[in-house]
Coordinates of C-alpha atoms and ligand atoms in Angstrom, one line a residue:
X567 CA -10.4 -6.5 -12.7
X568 CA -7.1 -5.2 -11.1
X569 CA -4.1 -6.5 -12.1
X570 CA -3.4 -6.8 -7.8
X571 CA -6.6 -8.0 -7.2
X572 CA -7.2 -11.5 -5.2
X573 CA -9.8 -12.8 -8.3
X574 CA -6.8 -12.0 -11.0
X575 CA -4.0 -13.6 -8.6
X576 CA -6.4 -16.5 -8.1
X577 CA -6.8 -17.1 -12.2
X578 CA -3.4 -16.5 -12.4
X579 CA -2.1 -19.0 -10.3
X580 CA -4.6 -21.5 -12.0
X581 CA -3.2 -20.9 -15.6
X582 CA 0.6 -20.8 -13.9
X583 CA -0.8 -24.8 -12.7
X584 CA -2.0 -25.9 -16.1
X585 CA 1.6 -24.1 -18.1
X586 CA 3.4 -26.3 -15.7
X587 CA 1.2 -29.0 -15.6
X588 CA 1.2 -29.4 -11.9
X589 CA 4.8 -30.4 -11.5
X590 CA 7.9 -28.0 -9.4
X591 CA 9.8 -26.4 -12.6
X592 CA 12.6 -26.7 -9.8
X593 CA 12.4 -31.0 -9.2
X594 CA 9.3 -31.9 -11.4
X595 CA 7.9 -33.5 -8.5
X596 CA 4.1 -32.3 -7.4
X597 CA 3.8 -28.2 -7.4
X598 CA 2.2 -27.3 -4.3
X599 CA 2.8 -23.0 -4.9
X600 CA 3.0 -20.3 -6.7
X601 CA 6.8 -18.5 -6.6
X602 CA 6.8 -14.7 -7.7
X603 CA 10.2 -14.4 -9.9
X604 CA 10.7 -10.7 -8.9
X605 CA 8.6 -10.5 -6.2
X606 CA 5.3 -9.0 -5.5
X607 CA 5.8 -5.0 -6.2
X608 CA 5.2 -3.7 -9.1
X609 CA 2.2 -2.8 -11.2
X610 CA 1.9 -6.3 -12.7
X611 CA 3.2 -9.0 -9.9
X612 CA 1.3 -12.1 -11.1
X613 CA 2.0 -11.8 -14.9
X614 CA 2.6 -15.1 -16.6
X615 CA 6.2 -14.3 -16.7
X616 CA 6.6 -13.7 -12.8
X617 CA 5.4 -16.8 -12.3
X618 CA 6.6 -20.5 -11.8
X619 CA 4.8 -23.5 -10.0
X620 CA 7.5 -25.2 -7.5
X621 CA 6.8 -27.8 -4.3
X622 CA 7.4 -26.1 -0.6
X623 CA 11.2 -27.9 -0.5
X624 CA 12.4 -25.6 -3.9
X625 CA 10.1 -22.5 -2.3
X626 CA 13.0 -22.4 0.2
X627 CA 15.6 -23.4 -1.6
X628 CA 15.0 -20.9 -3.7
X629 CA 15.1 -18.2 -1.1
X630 CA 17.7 -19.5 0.9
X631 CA 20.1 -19.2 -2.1
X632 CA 19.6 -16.4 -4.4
X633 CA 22.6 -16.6 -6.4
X634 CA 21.8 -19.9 -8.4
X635 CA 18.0 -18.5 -8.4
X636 CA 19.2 -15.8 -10.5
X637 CA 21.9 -17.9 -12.5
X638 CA 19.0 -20.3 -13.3
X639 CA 16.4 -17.7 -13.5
X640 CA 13.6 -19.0 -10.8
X641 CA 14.7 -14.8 -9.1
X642 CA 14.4 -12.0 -11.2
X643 CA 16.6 -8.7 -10.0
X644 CA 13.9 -6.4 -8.6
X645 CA 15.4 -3.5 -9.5
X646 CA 17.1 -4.8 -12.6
X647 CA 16.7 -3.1 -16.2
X648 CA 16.0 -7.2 -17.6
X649 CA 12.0 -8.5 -17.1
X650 CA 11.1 -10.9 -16.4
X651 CA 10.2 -12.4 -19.6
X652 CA 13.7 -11.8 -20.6
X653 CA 15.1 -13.8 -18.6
X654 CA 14.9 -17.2 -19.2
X655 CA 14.2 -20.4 -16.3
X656 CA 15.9 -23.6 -16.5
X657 CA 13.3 -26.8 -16.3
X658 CA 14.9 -29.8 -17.2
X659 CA 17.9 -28.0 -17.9
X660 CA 16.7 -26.5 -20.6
X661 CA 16.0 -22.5 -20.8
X662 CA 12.2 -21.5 -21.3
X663 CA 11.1 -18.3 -21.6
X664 CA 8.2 -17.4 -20.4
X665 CA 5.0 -15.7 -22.3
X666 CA 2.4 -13.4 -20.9
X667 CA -0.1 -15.9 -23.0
X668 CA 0.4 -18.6 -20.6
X669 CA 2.9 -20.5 -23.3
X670 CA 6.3 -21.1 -22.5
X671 CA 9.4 -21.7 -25.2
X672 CA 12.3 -23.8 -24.8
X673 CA 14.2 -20.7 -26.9
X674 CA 14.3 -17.2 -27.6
X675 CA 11.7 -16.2 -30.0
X676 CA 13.9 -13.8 -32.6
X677 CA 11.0 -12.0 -34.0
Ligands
LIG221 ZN1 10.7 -28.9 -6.3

C-alpha cells in the first residue's frame, strides 16, 4: 500500500484517534481531525509522528498562529533539518514525543 494512498491515510488517521484517545492534544476536548505537523509533502505525510488529533477551534488556531505552533510543537518547519519525531508536542503541558509505532512518550527516549 502507498505510503500517499487514501486506504493508508484512512488507517492512519484511525490509529492517530485511538493514540489520542479521541480527545484535541490542543484543549482535550472531543478531536474531530487529523492535523499534519509538517504538512502534507513529503514521501511520508501521514507517519505517526506528523500526526495529532485536535477539534476544528485548535485546527485554526493552529494555523492562524504559527509561532506558538512551532514553540509548542503542533507545526513542524517544512523545510527544517529536525523531524518530526524530534520534535516534541505539548499535551497537558507536558512534552511527548511522538513514535512511528503509534506510542507516544512524555520524554526523550536516550537510547
Ligand atoms: Zn482543541
Amino acid at each position: 500500500m502507498s505510503l500517499k494512498s487514501a486506504a493508508h491515510y484512512r488507517n492512519q488517521r484511525d490509529r492517530v484517534w485511538a493514540r489520542d484517545k479521541g480527545r484535541c492534544v490542543v484543549c482535550g476536548g472531543p478531536g474531530t481531525q487529523v492535523h499534519h505537523r509538517r504538512g502534507r509533502g513529503g514521501p511520508d505525510p501521514h507517519s505517526m509522528e506528523n500526526l495529532l488529533l485536535v477539534d476544528d477551534e485548535c485546527h485554526r488556531r493552529i494555523h492562524g498562529n504559527p509561532a506558538w505552533s512551532y514553540e509548542n510543537g503542533y507545526m513542524v518547519r517544512r523545510h527544517g533539518v529536525i523531524p518530526p519525531d524530534r520534535v516534541p508536542v505539548l499535551i497537558n503541558t507536558l512534552p511527548v514525543w511522538l513514535t512511528p509505532d503509534g506510542l507516544s512518550h512524555p520524554q526523550k527516549e536516550t537510547a
